[in-house]
Tab-separated table of C-alpha atoms in Angstrom:
chain	number	residue	atom	x	y	z
A	812	MET	CA	-12.736	20.110	8.779
A	813	THR	CA	-14.042	22.373	6.052
A	814	ILE	CA	-17.214	21.064	4.485
A	815	GLN	CA	-16.677	21.042	0.750
A	816	ALA	CA	-19.202	21.205	-2.057
A	817	PRO	CA	-19.923	17.693	-3.395
A	818	VAL	CA	-17.417	16.514	-6.007
A	819	PRO	CA	-17.498	13.398	-8.209
A	820	PRO	CA	-16.240	10.265	-6.388
A	821	ALA	CA	-13.316	9.915	-8.826
A	822	GLU	CA	-12.152	13.410	-7.886
A	823	SER	CA	-12.538	12.603	-4.177
A	824	LEU	CA	-10.437	9.485	-4.663
A	825	ARG	CA	-7.719	11.430	-6.469
A	826	ALA	CA	-7.639	14.057	-3.727
A	827	PHE	CA	-7.502	11.376	-1.029
A	828	PHE	CA	-4.538	9.581	-2.574
A	829	ARG	CA	-2.656	12.834	-3.214
A	830	ASN	CA	-2.756	13.230	0.576
A	831	HIS	CA	-1.908	9.624	1.320
A	832	ALA	CA	1.765	8.588	1.374
A	833	SER	CA	3.137	5.283	0.136
A	834	GLY	CA	6.446	3.468	0.025
A	835	VAL	CA	8.125	3.139	-3.356
A	836	ALA	CA	9.067	-0.229	-4.830
A	837	ILE	CA	10.209	-1.622	-8.151
A	838	VAL	CA	8.617	-4.759	-9.571
A	839	THR	CA	10.523	-6.648	-12.278
A	840	GLY	CA	9.764	-9.635	-14.486
A	841	VAL	CA	10.377	-10.980	-17.977
A	842	ASN	CA	8.014	-10.887	-20.932
A	843	ALA	CA	7.228	-13.601	-23.491
A	844	ALA	CA	10.212	-12.439	-25.603
A	845	SER	CA	12.485	-12.938	-22.539
A	846	GLU	CA	13.005	-9.186	-22.290
A	847	PRO	CA	13.299	-7.476	-18.881
A	848	ILE	CA	10.199	-5.596	-17.782
A	849	GLY	CA	9.517	-3.572	-14.677
A	850	PHE	CA	7.801	-0.580	-13.168
A	851	THR	CA	7.788	1.667	-10.125
A	852	ALA	CA	4.973	0.605	-7.787
A	853	THR	CA	3.372	2.382	-4.854
A	854	SER	CA	0.786	-0.315	-4.100
A	855	LEU	CA	2.983	-3.013	-2.612
A	856	THR	CA	1.686	-4.522	0.621
A	857	SER	CA	2.042	-7.631	2.759
A	858	LEU	CA	-0.677	-10.275	2.878
A	859	GLY	CA	0.707	-12.138	5.849
A	860	THR	CA	3.628	-14.424	6.537
A	861	ASN	CA	1.978	-17.841	6.786
A	862	PRO	CA	2.056	-18.428	3.872
A	863	PRO	CA	4.295	-15.436	2.971
A	864	LEU	CA	2.222	-13.434	0.474
A	865	VAL	CA	2.300	-9.942	-1.011
A	866	SER	CA	0.000	-8.000	-3.281
A	867	PHE	CA	0.510	-5.179	-5.754
A	868	ASN	CA	-1.687	-3.572	-8.394
A	869	VAL	CA	-1.190	-3.453	-12.149
A	870	ALA	CA	-3.461	-1.524	-14.525
A	871	GLN	CA	-4.765	-3.762	-17.297
A	872	GLY	CA	-3.572	-1.160	-19.780
A	873	ALA	CA	0.047	-1.443	-18.569
A	874	SER	CA	2.588	-3.349	-20.638
A	875	PHE	CA	3.533	-5.342	-17.528
A	876	TYR	CA	-0.010	-6.722	-17.362
A	877	GLN	CA	0.510	-8.717	-20.592
A	878	SER	CA	3.231	-10.758	-18.902
A	879	LEU	CA	1.375	-11.567	-15.706
A	880	CYS	CA	0.562	-15.220	-15.304
A	881	GLU	CA	0.329	-17.748	-12.535
A	882	GLY	CA	3.741	-19.179	-11.683
A	883	ALA	CA	5.706	-16.316	-13.266
A	884	HIS	CA	8.652	-15.031	-11.228
A	885	VAL	CA	8.840	-11.404	-10.141
A	886	ASN	CA	11.364	-9.548	-8.004
A	887	LEU	CA	10.262	-6.815	-5.622
A	888	HIS	CA	12.701	-4.096	-4.552
A	889	SER	CA	12.165	-1.672	-1.669
A	890	LEU	CA	13.762	1.709	-2.359
A	891	THR	CA	15.594	4.270	-0.239
A	892	VAL	CA	16.305	7.929	-0.970
A	893	GLU	CA	19.524	6.762	-2.666
A	894	ASN	CA	17.325	5.145	-5.347
A	895	LEU	CA	15.528	8.319	-6.445
A	896	ASP	CA	16.873	8.183	-10.024
A	897	LEU	CA	16.022	4.491	-10.288
A	898	ALA	CA	12.451	5.168	-9.121
A	899	ALA	CA	12.030	7.941	-11.682
A	900	ARG	CA	13.587	5.841	-14.468
A	901	LEU	CA	11.313	2.838	-13.900
A	902	ALA	CA	8.325	5.211	-13.876
A	903	GLY	CA	9.470	6.792	-17.161
A	904	PRO	CA	9.459	5.700	-20.819
A	905	ARG	CA	9.583	1.921	-21.209
A	906	GLU	CA	12.566	1.879	-23.577
A	907	GLY	CA	14.819	3.626	-21.047
A	908	ARG	CA	14.008	1.548	-17.989
A	909	PHE	CA	16.843	-0.977	-18.350
A	910	SER	CA	19.241	1.342	-20.189
A	911	VAL	CA	21.605	1.756	-17.232
A	912	ALA	CA	23.891	-1.119	-16.223
A	913	ASP	CA	22.732	-1.209	-12.607
A	914	TRP	CA	20.935	-4.550	-12.821
A	915	THR	CA	21.669	-8.224	-13.382
A	916	SER	CA	19.434	-11.199	-14.186
A	917	ASP	CA	18.739	-13.807	-11.529
A	918	ALA	CA	18.592	-17.572	-12.121
A	919	ASN	CA	15.056	-17.176	-13.508
A	920	GLY	CA	16.108	-14.390	-15.876
A	921	VAL	CA	14.299	-11.781	-13.783
A	922	PRO	CA	16.060	-8.405	-13.382
A	923	LEU	CA	17.618	-7.640	-10.008
A	924	PHE	CA	18.545	-4.128	-8.926
A	925	SER	CA	21.035	-4.754	-6.141
A	926	ALA	CA	21.547	-1.242	-4.753
A	927	VAL	CA	18.267	-1.252	-2.816
A	928	SER	CA	17.379	-1.847	0.829
A	929	ALA	CA	15.612	-5.187	0.337
A	930	ILE	CA	14.647	-7.647	-2.385
A	931	LEU	CA	11.899	-10.237	-2.294
A	932	ASN	CA	11.912	-12.990	-4.931
A	933	CYS	CA	8.329	-14.084	-5.599
A	934	ARG	CA	6.154	-16.301	-7.750
A	935	ILE	CA	2.727	-15.119	-8.885
A	936	LEU	CA	-0.051	-17.088	-7.223
A	937	LYS	CA	-3.132	-15.365	-8.556
A	938	VAL	CA	-4.207	-12.359	-10.607
A	939	VAL	CA	-7.551	-10.934	-9.468
A	940	GLU	CA	-9.097	-8.716	-12.138
A	941	ILE	CA	-11.103	-5.774	-10.814
A	942	GLU	CA	-12.581	-3.555	-13.523
A	943	LYS	CA	-9.599	-1.952	-15.342
A	944	ASN	CA	-7.041	-3.031	-12.737
A	945	SER	CA	-5.643	-6.238	-11.385
A	946	VAL	CA	-4.533	-7.179	-7.901
A	947	VAL	CA	-1.529	-9.479	-8.194
A	948	ILE	CA	-1.025	-11.946	-5.343
A	949	ALA	CA	2.500	-13.381	-5.171
A	950	GLU	CA	4.235	-15.809	-2.850
A	951	ALA	CA	7.671	-14.992	-1.409
A	952	ILE	CA	10.292	-17.621	-2.266
A	953	SER	CA	13.442	-15.978	-0.907
A	954	GLY	CA	14.902	-12.565	-0.227
A	955	GLN	CA	18.026	-10.506	0.270
A	956	LEU	CA	18.758	-7.520	2.468
A	957	GLY	CA	20.899	-4.659	1.193
A	958	GLN	CA	21.950	-1.327	2.605
A	959	ALA	CA	19.322	0.047	4.985
A	960	GLY	CA	18.566	3.724	4.573
A	961	GLU	CA	15.918	6.403	4.696
A	962	PRO	CA	12.894	5.013	2.854
A	963	LEU	CA	11.740	6.661	-0.364
A	964	ILE	CA	8.097	7.675	-0.198
A	965	TYR	CA	5.607	9.095	-2.684
A	966	HIS	CA	3.251	11.834	-1.532
A	967	SER	CA	1.453	14.770	-3.091
A	968	ARG	CA	2.876	13.964	-6.547
A	969	ALA	CA	6.457	14.043	-5.294
A	970	PHE	CA	9.181	11.655	-4.228
A	971	LYS	CA	10.085	12.446	-0.623
A	972	ALA	CA	12.361	11.159	2.107
A	973	GLY	CA	10.982	9.388	5.127
A	974	GLY	CA	11.470	11.785	8.028
A	975	GLN	CA	11.984	11.704	11.765
A	976	THR	CA	10.773	8.943	14.049
A	977	LEU	CA	7.759	10.029	16.097
A	978	ARG	CA	7.070	6.853	18.066
A	979	GLN	CA	8.561	3.387	18.153
A	980	ASN	CA	5.953	0.618	18.012
A	981	GLY	CA	7.522	-2.500	19.506
B	982	MET	CA	24.630	-5.901	-1.571
B	983	THR	CA	25.708	-8.358	1.067
B	984	ILE	CA	24.838	-11.912	0.174
B	985	GLN	CA	23.034	-13.404	3.147
B	986	ALA	CA	22.697	-17.015	4.185
B	987	PRO	CA	19.336	-18.412	3.023
B	988	VAL	CA	16.481	-17.656	5.425
B	989	PRO	CA	12.882	-18.930	5.392
B	990	PRO	CA	10.641	-16.974	2.970
B	991	ALA	CA	8.450	-15.751	5.853
B	992	GLU	CA	11.517	-14.192	7.489
B	993	SER	CA	12.537	-12.607	4.177
B	994	LEU	CA	9.072	-11.131	3.825
B	995	ARG	CA	9.164	-9.709	7.358
B	996	ALA	CA	12.583	-8.155	6.717
B	997	PHE	CA	11.413	-6.701	3.404
B	998	PHE	CA	8.369	-4.998	4.907
B	999	ARG	CA	10.332	-3.664	7.878
B	1000	ASN	CA	12.343	-1.773	5.249
B	1001	HIS	CA	9.329	-0.738	3.208
B	1002	ALA	CA	7.427	2.418	4.213
B	1003	SER	CA	3.685	2.874	3.998
B	1004	GLY	CA	1.127	5.596	4.571
B	1005	VAL	CA	-1.094	5.261	7.631
B	1006	ALA	CA	-4.881	5.231	7.376
B	1007	ILE	CA	-7.842	4.454	9.593
B	1008	VAL	CA	-10.678	2.291	8.318
B	1009	THR	CA	-14.010	2.476	10.164
B	1010	GLY	CA	-17.302	0.621	9.899
B	1011	VAL	CA	-20.145	-0.700	12.044
B	1012	ASN	CA	-20.657	-4.252	13.245
B	1013	ALA	CA	-23.869	-6.297	13.376
B	1014	ALA	CA	-24.637	-4.822	16.816
B	1015	SER	CA	-24.390	-1.302	15.304
B	1016	GLU	CA	-21.227	-0.634	17.296
B	1017	PRO	CA	-18.384	1.413	15.815
B	1018	ILE	CA	-15.416	-0.635	14.622
B	1019	GLY	CA	-12.132	0.439	13.101
B	1020	PHE	CA	-8.437	-0.187	12.781
B	1021	THR	CA	-5.188	1.436	11.706
B	1022	ALA	CA	-4.277	0.222	8.217
B	1023	THR	CA	-1.027	0.421	6.286
B	1024	SER	CA	-2.274	-1.464	3.202
B	1025	LEU	CA	-4.559	1.134	1.658
B	1026	THR	CA	-4.071	1.658	-2.070
B	1027	SER	CA	-5.916	3.010	-5.108
B	1028	LEU	CA	-7.349	0.689	-7.740
B	1029	GLY	CA	-8.028	3.373	-10.313
B	1030	THR	CA	-10.527	6.188	-10.712
B	1031	ASN	CA	-12.859	4.820	-13.393
B	1032	PRO	CA	-14.652	3.364	-11.507
B	1033	PRO	CA	-13.128	4.879	-8.334
B	1034	LEU	CA	-11.915	1.853	-6.353
B	1035	VAL	CA	-9.604	1.224	-3.410
B	1036	SER	CA	-8.275	-1.879	-1.722
B	1037	PHE	CA	-7.073	-2.666	1.779
B	1038	ASN	CA	-6.221	-5.866	3.601
B	1039	VAL	CA	-7.878	-7.396	6.647
B	1040	ALA	CA	-6.623	-10.528	8.400
B	1041	GLN	CA	-9.363	-13.121	8.706
B	1042	GLY	CA	-8.555	-13.340	12.418
B	1043	ALA	CA	-9.295	-9.625	12.937
B	1044	SER	CA	-12.551	-8.562	14.592
B	1045	PHE	CA	-13.179	-6.191	11.672
B	1046	TYR	CA	-13.281	-9.163	9.295
B	1047	GLN	CA	-16.534	-10.440	10.852
B	1048	SER	CA	-18.319	-7.274	9.737
B	1049	LEU	CA	-17.091	-7.223	6.159
B	1050	CYS	CA	-19.806	-7.787	3.620
B	1051	GLU	CA	-20.698	-6.601	0.183
B	1052	GLY	CA	-22.521	-3.285	0.274
B	1053	ALA	CA	-21.335	-2.343	3.774
B	1054	HIS	CA	-20.192	1.247	4.223
B	1055	VAL	CA	-16.669	2.042	5.398
B	1056	ASN	CA	-14.866	5.345	5.879
B	1057	LEU	CA	-11.187	5.700	5.061
B	1058	HIS	CA	-9.101	8.397	6.746
B	1059	SER	CA	-5.625	9.485	5.645
B	1060	LEU	CA	-3.483	10.566	8.597
B	1061	THR	CA	-0.910	13.283	9.156
B	1062	VAL	CA	1.703	13.607	11.904
B	1063	GLU	CA	-0.960	15.446	13.948
B	1064	ASN	CA	-2.865	12.133	14.127
B	1065	LEU	CA	-0.116	10.100	15.806
B	1066	ASP	CA	-2.167	9.399	18.957
B	1067	LEU	CA	-5.193	8.451	16.862
B	1068	ALA	CA	-3.101	6.014	14.794
B	1069	ALA	CA	-1.714	4.395	17.953
B	1070	ARG	CA	-5.161	4.225	19.583
B	1071	LEU	CA	-6.830	2.513	16.611
B	1072	ALA	CA	-3.942	0.033	16.539
B	1073	GLY	CA	-4.347	-0.676	20.257
B	1074	PRO	CA	-6.863	-2.605	22.385
B	1075	ARG	CA	-10.307	-2.780	20.774
B	1076	GLU	CA	-12.221	-1.454	23.777
B	1077	GLY	CA	-10.278	1.804	23.805
B	1078	ARG	CA	-10.491	2.671	20.132
B	1079	PHE	CA	-13.603	4.851	20.315
B	1080	SER	CA	-13.111	5.994	23.921
B	1081	VAL	CA	-12.143	9.560	22.987
B	1082	ALA	CA	-14.818	11.985	21.731
B	1083	ASP	CA	-12.985	12.864	18.530
B	1084	TRP	CA	-15.420	11.143	16.166
B	1085	THR	CA	-19.022	11.405	14.982
B	1086	SER	CA	-21.280	9.015	13.059
B	1087	ASP	CA	-22.140	9.750	9.440
B	1088	ALA	CA	-25.584	9.212	7.863
B	1089	ASN	CA	-24.835	5.485	7.560
B	1090	GLY	CA	-23.773	5.233	11.202
B	1091	VAL	CA	-20.122	4.822	10.235
B	1092	PRO	CA	-17.567	6.603	12.457
B	1093	LEU	CA	-15.899	9.704	11.045
B	1094	PHE	CA	-12.689	11.130	12.481
B	1095	SER	CA	-12.717	14.693	11.172
B	1096	ALA	CA	-9.268	15.937	12.201
B	1097	VAL	CA	-7.507	14.134	9.356
B	1098	SER	CA	-6.180	15.248	5.967
B	1099	ALA	CA	-8.738	13.402	3.828
B	1100	ILE	CA	-11.745	11.114	4.151
B	1101	LEU	CA	-13.137	8.745	1.544
B	1102	ASN	CA	-16.633	7.340	2.060
B	1103	CYS	CA	-16.839	3.907	0.430
B	1104	ARG	CA	-19.051	0.881	-0.066
B	1105	ILE	CA	-17.557	-2.614	-0.111
B	1106	LEU	CA	-17.731	-4.166	-3.559
B	1107	LYS	CA	-15.965	-7.453	-3.009
B	1108	VAL	CA	-13.962	-9.375	-0.414
B	1109	VAL	CA	-11.301	-11.609	-1.970
B	1110	GLU	CA	-10.118	-14.260	0.471
B	1111	ILE	CA	-6.462	-15.238	0.145
B	1112	GLU	CA	-5.321	-17.856	2.632
B	1113	LYS	CA	-5.574	-16.220	6.105
B	1114	ASN	CA	-6.104	-12.694	4.757
B	1115	SER	CA	-8.669	-10.872	2.706
B	1116	VAL	CA	-8.275	-8.127	0.128
B	1117	VAL	CA	-11.218	-5.772	0.462
B	1118	ILE	CA	-12.232	-3.906	-2.701
B	1119	ALA	CA	-14.399	-0.840	-2.047
B	1120	GLU	CA	-15.950	1.799	-4.267
B	1121	ALA	CA	-15.606	5.502	-3.407
B	1122	ILE	CA	-18.969	7.242	-3.013
B	1123	SER	CA	-17.875	10.664	-1.795
B	1124	GLY	CA	-15.088	12.343	0.106
B	1125	GLN	CA	-13.997	15.321	2.178
B	1126	LEU	CA	-10.697	17.150	2.421
B	1127	GLY	CA	-9.416	18.377	5.770
B	1128	GLN	CA	-6.254	20.076	6.913
B	1129	ALA	CA	-3.305	19.089	4.724
B	1130	GLY	CA	-0.128	18.310	6.615
B	1131	GLU	CA	2.955	16.178	6.776
B	1132	PRO	CA	1.826	12.608	6.101
B	1133	LEU	CA	2.176	9.987	8.821
B	1134	ILE	CA	4.154	6.984	7.655
B	1135	TYR	CA	5.010	3.610	9.142
B	1136	HIS	CA	8.522	2.255	8.669
B	1137	SER	CA	10.857	-0.021	10.568
B	1138	ARG	CA	8.279	-0.630	13.319
B	1139	ALA	CA	7.863	3.084	14.005
B	1140	PHE	CA	5.505	5.904	13.156
B	1141	LYS	CA	7.484	8.564	11.301
B	1142	ALA	CA	6.920	11.901	9.606
B	1143	GLY	CA	7.108	12.290	5.852
B	1144	GLY	CA	10.282	14.259	5.183
B	1145	GLN	CA	11.696	16.636	2.609
B	1146	THR	CA	10.656	16.703	-1.022
B	1147	LEU	CA	13.331	15.209	-3.275
B	1148	ARG	CA	11.687	15.561	-6.678
B	1149	GLN	CA	8.332	16.810	-7.898
B	1150	ASN	CA	6.654	14.442	-10.350
B	1151	GLY	CA	4.184	16.518	-12.379
């Protein structure tokens, strides 16, 4: 490993996460005006199955943050390479995010994108505020499986395909 | 999307996260007996750069959990496909995790695996307990970049390689 000159911690963090891959998900909800809201998330992770909990991060400056409250319903969508355009759209300008007719509303009015590999219907349990961000803890209520496929990943400022299997783990 | 018969939420969550990819990291620390501790983590995510914060999850049943406390130093390592054996070893039996001489101790006594793509040296800011898990919030202090490479990902119960670039995003 090359020893580098010291850099500010924020720059070290940015460099670290450019190197670190993540899965790509879409989180959807509804705002106070009953409008669909959503964004492309790379922070989605499991918090165990008993009870079945997940967490994801939302910047306090994000429009989605205004609609976060305990008990609110959100839908999580795991994306494959087939969902590249969807991932880019939900990471783009807010006004265009629901401009394509590839979604429906579920019984709670929360947008559902069906052409994904898996959906998890959740209810927000807790919003933990950490400086300018928030860690959202949500409980899984139900879920649906779609078409399995190569997972979409985010790495080094690019959307990539999950590649070859190196080792099965159980 | 195929409509499935209802399944318990815990089963839905398991199915969702089998489909969802994640980057693979190693988290290291020291326990009360000054012994090296560490584990392979797939929950590592950024919580913003100002201040530079990260989060990762630790089950309260895990041995690592006993050593988590505010102010404790931890090192985060982002892995590439070259680190497959390391990832499997730090996910395996505890007694074997530091049995290979591929690590050193940093100034705080925390293990450093140098043959990785990036390291982030952190201090634990807060441990948020959520049912049987904990979300660990840590502040980045410094970092080092190593050899860039294809990222190691975890998906569908297997270690995989990050694949081809589909779209650059800035």
